[in-house]
Structures are given as C-alpha cells and as structure tokens.
Coordinates of C-alpha atoms and ligand atoms in Angstrom, one line a residue:
X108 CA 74.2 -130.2 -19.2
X109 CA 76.3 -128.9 -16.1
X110 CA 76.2 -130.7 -13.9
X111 CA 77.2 -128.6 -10.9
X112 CA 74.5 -125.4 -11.0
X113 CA 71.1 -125.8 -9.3
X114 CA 68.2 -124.7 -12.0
X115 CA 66.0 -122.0 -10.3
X116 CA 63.0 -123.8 -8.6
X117 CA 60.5 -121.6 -9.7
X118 CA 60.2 -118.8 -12.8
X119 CA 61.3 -115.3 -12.0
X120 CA 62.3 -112.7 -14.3
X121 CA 65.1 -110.9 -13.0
X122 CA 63.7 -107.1 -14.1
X123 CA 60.9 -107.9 -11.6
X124 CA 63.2 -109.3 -8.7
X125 CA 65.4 -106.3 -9.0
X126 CA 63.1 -103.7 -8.8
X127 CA 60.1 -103.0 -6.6
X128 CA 57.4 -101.4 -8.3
X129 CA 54.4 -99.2 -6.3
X130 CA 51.0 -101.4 -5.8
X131 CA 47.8 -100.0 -6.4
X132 CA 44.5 -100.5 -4.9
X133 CA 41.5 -102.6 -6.7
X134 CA 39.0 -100.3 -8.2
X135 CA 35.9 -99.9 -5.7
X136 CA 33.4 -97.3 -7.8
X137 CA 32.1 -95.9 -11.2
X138 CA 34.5 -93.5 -12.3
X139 CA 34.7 -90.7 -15.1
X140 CA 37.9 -89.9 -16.7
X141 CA 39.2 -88.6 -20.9
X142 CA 41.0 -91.7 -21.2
X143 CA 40.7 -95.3 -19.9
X144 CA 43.6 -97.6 -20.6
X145 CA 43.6 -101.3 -20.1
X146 CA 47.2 -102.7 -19.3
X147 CA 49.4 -101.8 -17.4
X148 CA 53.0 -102.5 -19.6
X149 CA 55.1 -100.2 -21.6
X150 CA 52.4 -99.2 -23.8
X151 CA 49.9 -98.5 -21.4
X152 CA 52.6 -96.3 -19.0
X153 CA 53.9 -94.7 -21.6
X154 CA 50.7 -93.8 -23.1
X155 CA 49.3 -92.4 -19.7
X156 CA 52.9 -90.8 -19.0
X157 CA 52.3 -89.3 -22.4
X158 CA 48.7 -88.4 -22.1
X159 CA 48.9 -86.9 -18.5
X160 CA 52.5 -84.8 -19.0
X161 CA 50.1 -82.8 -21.4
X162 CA 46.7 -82.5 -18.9
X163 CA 44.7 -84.9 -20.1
X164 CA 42.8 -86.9 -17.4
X165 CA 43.6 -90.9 -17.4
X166 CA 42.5 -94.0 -15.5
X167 CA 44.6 -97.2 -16.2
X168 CA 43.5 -100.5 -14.9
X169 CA 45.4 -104.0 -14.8
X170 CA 43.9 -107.6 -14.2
X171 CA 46.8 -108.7 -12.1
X172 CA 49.7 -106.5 -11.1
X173 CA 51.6 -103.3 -13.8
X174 CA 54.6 -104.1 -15.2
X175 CA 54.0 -107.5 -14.9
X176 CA 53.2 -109.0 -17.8
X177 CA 54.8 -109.3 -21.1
X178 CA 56.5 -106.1 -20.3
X179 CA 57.8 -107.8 -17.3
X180 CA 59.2 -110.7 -19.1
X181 CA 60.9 -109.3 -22.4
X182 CA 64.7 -109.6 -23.4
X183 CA 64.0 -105.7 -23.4
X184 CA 66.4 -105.0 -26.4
X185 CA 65.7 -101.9 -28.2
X186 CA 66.0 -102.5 -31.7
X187 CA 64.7 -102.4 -35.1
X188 CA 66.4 -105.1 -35.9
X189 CA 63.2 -107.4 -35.8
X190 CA 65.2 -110.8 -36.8
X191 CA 65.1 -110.9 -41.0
X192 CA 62.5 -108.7 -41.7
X193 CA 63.0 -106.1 -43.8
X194 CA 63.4 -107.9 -47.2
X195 CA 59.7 -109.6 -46.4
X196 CA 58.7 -105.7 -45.6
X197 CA 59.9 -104.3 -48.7
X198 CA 57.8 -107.5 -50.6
X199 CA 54.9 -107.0 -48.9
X200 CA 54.3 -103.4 -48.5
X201 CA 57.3 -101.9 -51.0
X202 CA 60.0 -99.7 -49.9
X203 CA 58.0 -96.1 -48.8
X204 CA 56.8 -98.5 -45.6
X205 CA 59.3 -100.9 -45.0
X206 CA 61.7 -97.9 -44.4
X207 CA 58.6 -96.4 -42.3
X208 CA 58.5 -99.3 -40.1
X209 CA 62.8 -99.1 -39.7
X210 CA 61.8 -95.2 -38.6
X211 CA 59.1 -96.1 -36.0
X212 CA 61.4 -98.4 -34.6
X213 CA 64.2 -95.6 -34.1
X214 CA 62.0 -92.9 -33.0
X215 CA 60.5 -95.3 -30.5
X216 CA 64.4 -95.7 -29.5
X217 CA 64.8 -91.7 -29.6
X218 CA 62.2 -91.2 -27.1
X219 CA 62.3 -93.9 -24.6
X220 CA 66.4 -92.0 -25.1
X221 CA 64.7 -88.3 -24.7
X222 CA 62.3 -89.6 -21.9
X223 CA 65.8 -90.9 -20.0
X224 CA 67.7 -87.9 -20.4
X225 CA 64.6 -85.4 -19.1
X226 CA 63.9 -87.1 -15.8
X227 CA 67.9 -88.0 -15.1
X228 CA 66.6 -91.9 -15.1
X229 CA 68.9 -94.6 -14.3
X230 CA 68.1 -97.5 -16.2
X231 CA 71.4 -99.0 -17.3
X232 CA 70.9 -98.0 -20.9
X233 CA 73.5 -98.7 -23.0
X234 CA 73.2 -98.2 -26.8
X235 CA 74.9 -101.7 -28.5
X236 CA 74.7 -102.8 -32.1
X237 CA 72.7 -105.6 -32.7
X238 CA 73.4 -108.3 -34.6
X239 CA 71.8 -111.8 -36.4
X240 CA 74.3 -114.0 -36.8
X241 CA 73.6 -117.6 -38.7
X242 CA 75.5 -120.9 -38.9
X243 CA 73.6 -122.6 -41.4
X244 CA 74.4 -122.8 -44.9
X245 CA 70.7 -122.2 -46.6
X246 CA 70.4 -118.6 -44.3
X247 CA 73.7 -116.9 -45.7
X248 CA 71.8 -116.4 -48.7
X249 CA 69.0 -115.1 -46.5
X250 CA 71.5 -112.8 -44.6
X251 CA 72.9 -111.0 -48.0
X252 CA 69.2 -110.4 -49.2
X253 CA 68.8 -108.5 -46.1
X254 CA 71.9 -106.9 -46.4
X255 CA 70.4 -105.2 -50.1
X256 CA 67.1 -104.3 -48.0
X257 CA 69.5 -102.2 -45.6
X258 CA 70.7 -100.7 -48.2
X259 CA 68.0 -100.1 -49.9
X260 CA 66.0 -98.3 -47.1
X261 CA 69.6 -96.5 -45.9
X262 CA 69.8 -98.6 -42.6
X263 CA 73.3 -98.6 -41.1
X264 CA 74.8 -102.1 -40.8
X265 CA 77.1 -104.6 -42.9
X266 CA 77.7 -107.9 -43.3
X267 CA 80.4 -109.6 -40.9
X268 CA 82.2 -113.3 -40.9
X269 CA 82.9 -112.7 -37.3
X270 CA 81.0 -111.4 -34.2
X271 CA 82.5 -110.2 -30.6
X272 CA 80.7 -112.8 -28.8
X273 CA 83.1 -116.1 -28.6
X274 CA 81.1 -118.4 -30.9
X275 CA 82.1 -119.9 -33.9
X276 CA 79.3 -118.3 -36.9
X277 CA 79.4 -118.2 -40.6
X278 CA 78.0 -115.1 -41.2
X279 CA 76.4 -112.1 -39.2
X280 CA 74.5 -108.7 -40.3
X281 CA 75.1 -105.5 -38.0
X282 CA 72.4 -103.1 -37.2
X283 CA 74.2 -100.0 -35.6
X284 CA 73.5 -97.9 -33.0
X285 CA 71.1 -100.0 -31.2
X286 CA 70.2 -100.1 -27.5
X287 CA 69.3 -101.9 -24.5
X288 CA 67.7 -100.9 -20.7
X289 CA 66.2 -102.3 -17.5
X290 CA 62.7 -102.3 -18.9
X291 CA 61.5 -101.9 -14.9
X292 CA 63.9 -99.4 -13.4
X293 CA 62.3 -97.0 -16.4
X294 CA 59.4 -97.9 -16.7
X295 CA 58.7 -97.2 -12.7
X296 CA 60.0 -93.7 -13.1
X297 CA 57.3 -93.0 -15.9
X298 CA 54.6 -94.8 -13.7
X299 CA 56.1 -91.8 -11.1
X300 CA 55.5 -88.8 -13.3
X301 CA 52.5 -90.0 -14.2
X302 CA 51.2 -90.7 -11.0
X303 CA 52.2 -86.8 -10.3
X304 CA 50.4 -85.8 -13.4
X305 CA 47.2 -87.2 -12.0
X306 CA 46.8 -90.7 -13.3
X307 CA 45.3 -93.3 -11.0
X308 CA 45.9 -96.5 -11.3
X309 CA 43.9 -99.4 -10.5
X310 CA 45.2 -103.3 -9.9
X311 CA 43.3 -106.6 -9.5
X312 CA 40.6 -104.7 -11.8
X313 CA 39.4 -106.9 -14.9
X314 CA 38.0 -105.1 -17.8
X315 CA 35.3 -107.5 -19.4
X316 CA 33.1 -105.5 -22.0
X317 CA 32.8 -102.0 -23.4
X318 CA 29.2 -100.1 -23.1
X319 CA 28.3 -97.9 -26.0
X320 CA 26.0 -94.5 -25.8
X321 CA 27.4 -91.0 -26.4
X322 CA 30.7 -92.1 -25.4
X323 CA 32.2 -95.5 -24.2
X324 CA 32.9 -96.9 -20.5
X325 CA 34.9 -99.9 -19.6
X326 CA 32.8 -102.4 -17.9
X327 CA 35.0 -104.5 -14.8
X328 CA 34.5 -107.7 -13.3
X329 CA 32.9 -105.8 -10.4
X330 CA 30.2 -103.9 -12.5
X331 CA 31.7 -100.9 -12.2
X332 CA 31.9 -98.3 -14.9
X333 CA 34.8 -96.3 -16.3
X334 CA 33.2 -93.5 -18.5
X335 CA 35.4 -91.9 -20.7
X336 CA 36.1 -90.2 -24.5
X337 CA 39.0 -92.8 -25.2
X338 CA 39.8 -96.2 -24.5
X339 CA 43.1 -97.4 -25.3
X340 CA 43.1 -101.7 -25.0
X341 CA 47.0 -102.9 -23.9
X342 CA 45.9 -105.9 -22.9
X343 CA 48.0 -107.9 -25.1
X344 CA 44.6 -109.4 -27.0
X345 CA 42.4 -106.7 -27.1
X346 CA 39.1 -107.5 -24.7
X347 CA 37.1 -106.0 -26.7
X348 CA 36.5 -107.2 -30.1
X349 CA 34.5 -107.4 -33.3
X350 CA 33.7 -111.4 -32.5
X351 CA 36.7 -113.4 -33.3
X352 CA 38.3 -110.5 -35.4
X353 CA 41.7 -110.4 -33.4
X354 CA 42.1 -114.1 -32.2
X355 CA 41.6 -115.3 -35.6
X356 CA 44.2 -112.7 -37.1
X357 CA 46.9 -113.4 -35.0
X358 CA 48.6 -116.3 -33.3
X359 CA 50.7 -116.3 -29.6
X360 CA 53.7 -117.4 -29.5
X361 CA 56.2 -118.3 -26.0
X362 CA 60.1 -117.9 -25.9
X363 CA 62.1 -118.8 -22.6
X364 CA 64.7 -117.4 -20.9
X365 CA 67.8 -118.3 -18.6
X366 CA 69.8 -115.6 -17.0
X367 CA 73.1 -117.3 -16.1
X368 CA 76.1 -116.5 -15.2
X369 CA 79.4 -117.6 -16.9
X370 CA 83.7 -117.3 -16.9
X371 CA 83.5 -115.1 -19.7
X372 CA 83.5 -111.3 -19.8
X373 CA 80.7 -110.4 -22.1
X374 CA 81.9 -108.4 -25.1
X375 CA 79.0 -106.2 -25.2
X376 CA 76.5 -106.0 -28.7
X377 CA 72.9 -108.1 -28.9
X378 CA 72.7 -110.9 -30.7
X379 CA 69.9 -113.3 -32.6
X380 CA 70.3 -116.2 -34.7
X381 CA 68.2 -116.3 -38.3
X382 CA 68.0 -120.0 -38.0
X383 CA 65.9 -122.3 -35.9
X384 CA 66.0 -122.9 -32.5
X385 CA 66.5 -119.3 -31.9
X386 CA 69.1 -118.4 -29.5
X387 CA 69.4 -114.8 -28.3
X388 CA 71.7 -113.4 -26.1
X389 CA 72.2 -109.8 -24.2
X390 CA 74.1 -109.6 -21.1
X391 CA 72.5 -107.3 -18.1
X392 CA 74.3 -105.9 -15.5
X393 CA 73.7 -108.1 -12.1
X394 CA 76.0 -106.4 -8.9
X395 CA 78.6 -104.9 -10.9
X396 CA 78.8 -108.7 -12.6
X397 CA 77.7 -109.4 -16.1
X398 CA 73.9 -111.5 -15.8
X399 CA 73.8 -113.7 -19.0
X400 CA 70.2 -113.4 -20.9
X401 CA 69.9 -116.3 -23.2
X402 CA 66.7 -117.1 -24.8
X403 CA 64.6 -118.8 -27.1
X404 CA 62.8 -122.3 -28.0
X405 CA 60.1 -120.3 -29.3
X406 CA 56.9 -122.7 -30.3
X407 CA 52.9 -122.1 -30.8
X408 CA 51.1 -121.8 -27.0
X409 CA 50.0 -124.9 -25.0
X410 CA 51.3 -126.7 -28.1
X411 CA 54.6 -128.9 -28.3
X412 CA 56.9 -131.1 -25.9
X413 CA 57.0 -130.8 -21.8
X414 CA 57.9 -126.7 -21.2
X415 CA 60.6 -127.8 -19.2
X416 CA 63.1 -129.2 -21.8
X417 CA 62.9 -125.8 -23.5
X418 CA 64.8 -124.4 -20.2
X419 CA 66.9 -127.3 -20.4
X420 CA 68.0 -126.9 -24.0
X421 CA 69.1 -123.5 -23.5
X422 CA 70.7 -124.1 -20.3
X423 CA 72.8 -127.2 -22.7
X424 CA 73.3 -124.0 -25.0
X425 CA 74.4 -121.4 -22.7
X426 CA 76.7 -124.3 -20.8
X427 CA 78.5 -125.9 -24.3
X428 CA 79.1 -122.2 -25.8
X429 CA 80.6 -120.6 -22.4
X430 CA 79.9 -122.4 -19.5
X431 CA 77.6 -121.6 -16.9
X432 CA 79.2 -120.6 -12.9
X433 CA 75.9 -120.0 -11.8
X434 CA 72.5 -120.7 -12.9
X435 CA 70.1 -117.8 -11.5
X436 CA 67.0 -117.1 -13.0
X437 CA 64.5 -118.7 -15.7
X438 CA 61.6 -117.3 -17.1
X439 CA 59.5 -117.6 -19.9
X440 CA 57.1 -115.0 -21.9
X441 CA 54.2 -114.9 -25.0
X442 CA 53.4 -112.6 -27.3
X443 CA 51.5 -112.6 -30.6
X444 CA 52.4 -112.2 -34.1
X445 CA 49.9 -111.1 -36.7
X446 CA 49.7 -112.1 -40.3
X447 CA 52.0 -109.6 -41.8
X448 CA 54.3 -109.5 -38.9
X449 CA 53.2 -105.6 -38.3
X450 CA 51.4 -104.6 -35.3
X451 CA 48.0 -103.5 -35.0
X452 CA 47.7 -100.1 -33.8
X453 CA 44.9 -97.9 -33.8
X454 CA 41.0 -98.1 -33.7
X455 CA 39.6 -101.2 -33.4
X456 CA 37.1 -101.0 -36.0
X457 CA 36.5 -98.3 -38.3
X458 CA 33.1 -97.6 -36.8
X459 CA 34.3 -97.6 -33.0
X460 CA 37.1 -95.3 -33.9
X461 CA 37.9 -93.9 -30.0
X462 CA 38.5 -97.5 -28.8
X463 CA 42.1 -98.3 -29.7
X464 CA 44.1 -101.4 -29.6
X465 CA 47.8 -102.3 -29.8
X466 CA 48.8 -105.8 -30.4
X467 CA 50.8 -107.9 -32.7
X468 CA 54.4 -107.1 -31.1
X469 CA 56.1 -110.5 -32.2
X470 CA 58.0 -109.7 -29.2
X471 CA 59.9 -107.1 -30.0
X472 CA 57.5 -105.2 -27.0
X473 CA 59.8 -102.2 -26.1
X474 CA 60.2 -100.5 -29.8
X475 CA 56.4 -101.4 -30.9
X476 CA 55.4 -100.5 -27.6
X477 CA 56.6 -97.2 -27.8
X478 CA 55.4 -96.1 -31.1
X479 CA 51.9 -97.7 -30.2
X480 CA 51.8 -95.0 -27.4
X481 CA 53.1 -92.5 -29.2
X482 CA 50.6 -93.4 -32.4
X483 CA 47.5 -93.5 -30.1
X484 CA 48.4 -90.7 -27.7
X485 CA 49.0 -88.3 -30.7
X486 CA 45.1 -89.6 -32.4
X487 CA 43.8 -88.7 -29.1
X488 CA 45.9 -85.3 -29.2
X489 CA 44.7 -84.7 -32.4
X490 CA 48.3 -84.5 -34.3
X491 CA 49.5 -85.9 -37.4
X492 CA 51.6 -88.9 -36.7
X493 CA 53.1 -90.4 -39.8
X494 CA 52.9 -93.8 -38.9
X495 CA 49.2 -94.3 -38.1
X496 CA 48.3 -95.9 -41.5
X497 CA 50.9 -98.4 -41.4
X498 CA 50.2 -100.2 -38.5
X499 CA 46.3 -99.2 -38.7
X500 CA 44.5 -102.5 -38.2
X501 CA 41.9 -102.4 -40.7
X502 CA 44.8 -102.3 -43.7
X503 CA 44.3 -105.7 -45.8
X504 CA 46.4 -107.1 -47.7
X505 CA 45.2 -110.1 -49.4
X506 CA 47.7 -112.8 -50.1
X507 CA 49.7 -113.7 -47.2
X508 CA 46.7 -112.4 -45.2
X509 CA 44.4 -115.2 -46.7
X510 CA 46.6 -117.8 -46.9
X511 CA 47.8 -117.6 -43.0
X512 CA 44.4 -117.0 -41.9
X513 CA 43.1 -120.3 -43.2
X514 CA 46.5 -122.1 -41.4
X515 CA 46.2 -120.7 -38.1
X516 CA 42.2 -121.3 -38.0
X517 CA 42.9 -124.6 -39.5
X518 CA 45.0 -125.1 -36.6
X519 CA 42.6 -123.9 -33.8
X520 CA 39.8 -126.0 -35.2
X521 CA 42.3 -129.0 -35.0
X522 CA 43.6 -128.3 -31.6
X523 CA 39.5 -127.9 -30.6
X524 CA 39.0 -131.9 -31.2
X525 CA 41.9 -132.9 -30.8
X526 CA 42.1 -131.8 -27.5
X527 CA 38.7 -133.3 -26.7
X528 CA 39.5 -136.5 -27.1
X529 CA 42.7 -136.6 -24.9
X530 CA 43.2 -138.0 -21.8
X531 CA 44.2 -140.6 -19.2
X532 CA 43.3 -142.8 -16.8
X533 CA 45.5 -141.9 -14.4
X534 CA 44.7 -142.0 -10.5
X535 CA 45.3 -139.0 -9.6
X536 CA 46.6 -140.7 -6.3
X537 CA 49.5 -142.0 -7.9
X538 CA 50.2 -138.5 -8.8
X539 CA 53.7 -137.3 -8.1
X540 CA 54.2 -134.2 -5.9
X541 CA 54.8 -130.7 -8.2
X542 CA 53.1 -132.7 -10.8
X543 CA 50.0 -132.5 -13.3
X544 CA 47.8 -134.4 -15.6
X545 CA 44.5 -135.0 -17.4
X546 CA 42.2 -137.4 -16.5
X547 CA 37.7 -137.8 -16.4
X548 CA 36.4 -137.0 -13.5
X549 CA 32.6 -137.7 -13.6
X550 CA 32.6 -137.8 -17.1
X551 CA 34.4 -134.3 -18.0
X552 CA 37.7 -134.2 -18.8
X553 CA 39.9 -132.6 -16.1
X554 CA 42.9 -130.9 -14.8
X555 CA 44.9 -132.4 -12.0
X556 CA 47.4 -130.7 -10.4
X557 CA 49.7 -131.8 -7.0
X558 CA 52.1 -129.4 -5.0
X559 CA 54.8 -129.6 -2.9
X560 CA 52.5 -130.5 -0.4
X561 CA 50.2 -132.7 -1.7
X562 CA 47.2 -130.6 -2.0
X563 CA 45.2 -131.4 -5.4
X564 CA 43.9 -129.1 -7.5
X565 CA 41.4 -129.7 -10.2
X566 CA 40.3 -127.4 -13.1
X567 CA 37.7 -128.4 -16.1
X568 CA 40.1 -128.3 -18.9
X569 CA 37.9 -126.2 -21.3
X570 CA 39.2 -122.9 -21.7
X571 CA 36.7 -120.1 -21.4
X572 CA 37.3 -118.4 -24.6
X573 CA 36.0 -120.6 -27.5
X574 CA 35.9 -124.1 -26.1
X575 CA 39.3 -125.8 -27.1
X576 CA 41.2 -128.1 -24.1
X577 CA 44.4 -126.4 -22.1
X578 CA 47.2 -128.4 -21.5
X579 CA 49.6 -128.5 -18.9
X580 CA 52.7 -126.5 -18.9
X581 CA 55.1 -127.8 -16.4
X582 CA 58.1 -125.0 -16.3
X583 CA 55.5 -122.4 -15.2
X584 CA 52.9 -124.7 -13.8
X585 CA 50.2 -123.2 -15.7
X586 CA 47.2 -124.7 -17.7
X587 CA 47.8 -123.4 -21.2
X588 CA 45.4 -123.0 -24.2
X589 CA 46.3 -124.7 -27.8
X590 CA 44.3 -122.1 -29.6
X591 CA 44.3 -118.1 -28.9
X592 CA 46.9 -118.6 -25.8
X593 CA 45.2 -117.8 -22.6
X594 CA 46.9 -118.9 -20.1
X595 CA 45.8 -120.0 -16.4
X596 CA 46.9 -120.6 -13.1
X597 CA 47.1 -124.2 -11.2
X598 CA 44.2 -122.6 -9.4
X599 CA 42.3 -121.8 -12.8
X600 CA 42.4 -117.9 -12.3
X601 CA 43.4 -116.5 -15.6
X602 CA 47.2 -115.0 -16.8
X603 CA 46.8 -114.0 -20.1
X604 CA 43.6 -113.4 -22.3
X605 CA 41.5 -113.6 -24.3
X606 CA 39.8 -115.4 -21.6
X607 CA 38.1 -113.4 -19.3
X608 CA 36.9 -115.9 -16.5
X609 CA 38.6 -118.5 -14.5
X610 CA 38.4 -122.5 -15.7
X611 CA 35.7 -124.0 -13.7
X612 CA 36.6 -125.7 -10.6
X613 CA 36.4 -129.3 -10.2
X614 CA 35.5 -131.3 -7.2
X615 CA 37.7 -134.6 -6.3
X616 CA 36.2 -137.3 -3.8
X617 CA 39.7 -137.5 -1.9
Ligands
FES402 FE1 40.7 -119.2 -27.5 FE2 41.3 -120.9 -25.5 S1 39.8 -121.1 -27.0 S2 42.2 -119.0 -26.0

C-alpha cells in the first residue's frame, strides 16, 4: 500500500465536491400537480426536464438532497456495455430483445448527446470506447462467447490481446463509440430548464404512502398531499409496493470508489474486468489534471468484511498497477440488481397502471436512467415507445426468476436470525473514538457509535423495514441492513430505502 498519500478522512464523491447544485425548500402544504415524481437523480430530472419542456405540470420531491444519491455516486460511464451481458440476454430473452436492450442503451446515449448539444452544456463529455478486459484463464472463453453475441445483434466491437491502459491482460472485448460525462455539471443544467419550465422542487420531503380515489396523491412524512394523474417512483426501491413484491425481486448491491491521482497520463477508453474483484477504471478531468476513478469490491449490503478494507484493496490496486501521487477522494455507492439483470420500468402493478417505478439499474444508472425517463415520460405522453415491454415489470420469466427468488429470500430469512443472535459485550466505555459496535443495552440489542469527540450515539439495531439486524459499516459510518439495503445514519435517520422511518433511539446511562 503507499505508504506516502493520506486516505481521504471522510467519503466524498468528487461530482458532488465540484459542482454546487441549487437547494430547495421542504414542502410546507397539499399541492395539486399532472405529475408527482419521487427522486431526485437522473431519472427523476430527466423525467421532469422531459415532462415540463412539453407543458406538462410536475412536482418532484426528495428525502434528503437531488442529485445526491446514487446519481451522485456513479462511475457515470455511458455505456451499453453492461459487463458480459449480452450472451445471458440473447439466452434468456432471444435475440429480437437482447439487441433491444443494446438500442435502449444507445438511444439513452443519443439523447443525454442531443440534450448536450441543445442547451450548449459543458459537461466534459467525451465519447471513449469501452472495454472488459480479463486476466483469468476460465473468462477468455467467456469473452469469445460475447464476442458471437456482438456479432450476432450487429454491435460494433472486437476482441483485443492488448488495451491502451498500461496493464498487463490476456484478453479484452471493445465496445465502440461509447461515452463518458460529469453526471452533475449536466444534470444541474436540466434541473435549470426545468425549473424554467415550471417544475418545483421540494427537498427534505419523504414520500411514505400513496392514497387511492379518482386519481392518486403522494402522502409525505408531514401529511401533506400531492394530488396528481401520474406518479413516477425514482426512489431507487419503489416506496410504494404491492407488499414485499420489489424487495423480494431484487437484491442491493455496494461498489467503492477511489479517485486518485497517479505519474501516468491516462490513455483515454473505460475499462471493466469480467473476473472477480471487479476493477473499473475511467479517468475524469480534475484542474486540467487527469483524476483517476478506480472502483469496485462490489459485495451484497451490510454483508461481508469491515467496509474499510474494500477502499484499502483498491487503493493496493490502483498503487501496484500505476502508482498513486495523490490520494483525493473515496466514495462508495448501492444499487440493485433484479433477477434477470433488466430493469424494471413501468407501472407498478397492472392494476395501478399511472404509478410507475424504475429500479433494477445494476449500476449502470446513467444509460437505464435515461431510457426509464424516456419510457415513462412517453406512457404519460401517450406515445409508442418500443421498449416499454421489455423492461415492463410485470414480464415473468420462470426459470432463473424462480430459482434466484428462492436464493435471495433464502438469504434474507438467514440474515433475519442470524443477525438476532449477534452481539457483544462490549463496554461501550472502552470504545475507541470514530468507532462502532453492538452490544445489549437493557435487554435489546443495540448500536454504539463514538466520534471524534467522544459523544455516543445509540440506535436499536432493527431496521424498520421487515425486522432483520443492521450492521455497522465503518468506511461511511453508517448502520447498514443485511436484507433489502436500507441504509442509516450514525444518528439512525435513514439514507437509502425501503425503510421509511429512522432506527429507534437508544438511551445510554453515561
Ligand atoms: Fe428490509 Fe432492512 S429488513 S431493508
């Protein structure tokens, strides 16, 4: 590990430290709009940019802050190049929609390109080819399979025994004409013209149920109502649900990220190993200097080894493959992944058909982002959009479907006793400072967090979603759940859904 660069204190995403973006004020009142969209990231924007540019009325809300979740936290590639993808595609769904999902993706690219060009924005987008490169013996056969499925579905790209990044590989398959951005410098301009159009934002405004008569209104925190034709849910986990529909269909996932900087001049191109650990790698541009974006370590939520040695293998990474001058942000992000690795987009049950969701991005958030605005915005538009049917969430197809299902409920109902019965005895006196663990505290099993300064903190560990135990996750100092992946803050105030209400607070005899 080098020894000579200080490791960011604290995790920052660079996108969010280079930009400011506009606040907005809570929401104080009922409210009557056509369309209420929950989530403020690249779907939601560009669903209310899209909306609004053709006079449609739209309120968005946001639990915390826009542009500030996921969509603050992404690699922000824009690809179809999905990792290996499109051999599994062509299996599962045949050739007709496997080369449909390889034309979302580019369209998506095509108008976040269009959108660019019209309102003159300066983003640093840069169209790179994108490649998956492998050293491992057992994925070369891997690679040339989905070498036949480019081929087969007429994507431009080839097989490569070399890359232009300095690192030794044994094989690599280019995907051309690709792109990357600053997710944030765009996005803000979108959250601009929309703003002009007549969208109003709200912040700090949690949406906690959906009420039903002629049409639907958002129900927040605060009991106020948002009455309106359309709802569109972009919330990551939809928060409103058939019960248990979504969080058993679909499991969350966290990567990391270092953005360093090195000796070398990057070469240009995106990269992505097929093997595990995955190591990606982008370069941004930092000050006229090239910013390094390495991630990876990707593993289940609030499940698996201390957070902080995933920052410290990829830091070993980035330093052994080209050395590391200076070491200036870390970050981390989640996203989910349903059972066929396609997103859900559309209604969110048959019945309830102008409440939307979009979900499912596997973290590639900026393509699948796109096209879920573009696929909901047209419904509500009433035009024909080609892909609705693939990524519709009520499509079932039974034998991955069934098998993963059983796995990944399998697994929560594991995690739910398991976690139970953990614990230890700690004083929490003996705790050290910046420090966390799990101990009984009259009888209940609790959450013990120190700072810098000593203050404690104390949370009841059982997540408010279904029940199971969080654990603590010491690279973002967050409590962390096992199960669905809601995530919460030292403090107990929730990050990410599907929890809707902060862990209980816990009261220590000091
Ligand atoms: Fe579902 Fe915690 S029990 S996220």
């Amino acid at each position: 590990m080098a020894a000579n660069v200080n490791v960011p204190q604290f995790p920052e995403p660079y996108w969010r430290e280079s930009v400011s973006v506009p606040s907005f004020p809570k929401l104080d009142k009922s409210v009557k709009t056509d369309v209420g969209i929950v989530g403020g990231g690249i779907t939601g924007i560009t669903a209310a940019y899209l909306l609004t540019k053709q006079g449609l009325n739209v309120t968005l809300i946001d639990a915390g802050n826009i542009l500030n979740g996921v969509t603050g936290h992404t690699t922000a590639k824009i690809t179809a190049q999905h990792g290996i993808i499109y051999d599994e595609l062509i299996q599962h769904f045949g050739t007709d929609k496997a080369s449909l999902y390889y034309q979302a993706c580019m369209e998506a690219k095509q108008l976040i390109e269009d959108t660019i060009n019209k309102h003159d924005i300066s983003c640093d987008y840069k169209n790179e080819d994108a490649y998956i490169f492998t050293n491992a013996d057992n994925y070369l056969s891997k690679l040339e399979t989905e070498k036949k499925a480019y081929e087969q579905l007429d994507i431009p790209g080839e097989l490569k025994d070399s890359i232009p990044l300095n690192i030794p590989v044994k094989s690599a398959l280019v995907m051309r004409d690709q792109a990357q951005f600053h997710p944030l410098k765009y996005l803000k301009q979108l959250v601009n013209e929309a703003v002009n159009n007549g969208l109003e934002i709200y912040e700090q405004t949690t949406a906690t149920d959906v009420e039903y008569n002629k049409h639907p209104a958002i129900i927040t925190r605060d009991e106020h109502r948002i009455s309106c034709k359309y709802i569109i849910q972009a919330s990551h986990y939809p928060f409103y649900d058939i019960p248990g529909f979504y969080p058993a269909r679909m499991y969350p996932e966290r990567a990391y990220i270092v953005a360093v900087k090195t000796p070398e001049t990057f070469p240009g191109g995106m990269y992505i190993n097929a093997e595990s650990p995955t190591r990606s790698i982008r370069s941004a541009k930092m000050d006229g200097e090239d910013l390094w974006l390495i991630s990876g370590e990707n593993h289940k939520t609030g499940q698996g080894e201390s957070t902080m040695n995933h920052y410290d293998a990829l830091q070993e990474y980035a330093e052994k493959q080209f050395g590391i001058s200076e070491y200036v942000y870390r970050w981390s992000a989640q996203d989910l992944t349903t059972m066929d690795k396609v997103p859900y987009i559309g209604p969110v049950t048959k019945e309830e058909d102008n409440i939307f969701v979009a979900t499912g991005y596997r973290k590639w958030g900026m393509t699948n982002g796109t096209i879920a605005a573009k696929i909901l915005s047209d419904r509500i538009l009433n035009k024909d959009n080609s892909y609705a049917e693939l990524y519709s969430p009520s499509r079932f197809h039974a034998d991955p479907a069934i098998r993963k299902f059983t796995r990944m409920n399998t697994d929560v109902a594991k995690h739910m006793i398991k976690g139970k019965l953990e614990y230890t005895n700690d004083n929490v006196k003996d705790l050290s400072a910046d420090d966390a663990t799990v101990t009984r505290v009259n009888g209940k099993r609790t959450g013990v967090y120190k700072d810098k300064d000593n203050a404690l903190y104390a949370v009841d560990t059982t997540c408010k979603h279904l029940g199971c135990e969080v654990n603590w996750n010491a690279g973002d100092r967050t409590w962390d759940c096992p199960c669905h992946g809601s995530r919460y803050s030292y403090t107990g105030e929730v990050i990410e859904g599907p929890a809707k209400e902060p862990l209980n607070k816990v009261e220590l005899d000091q």
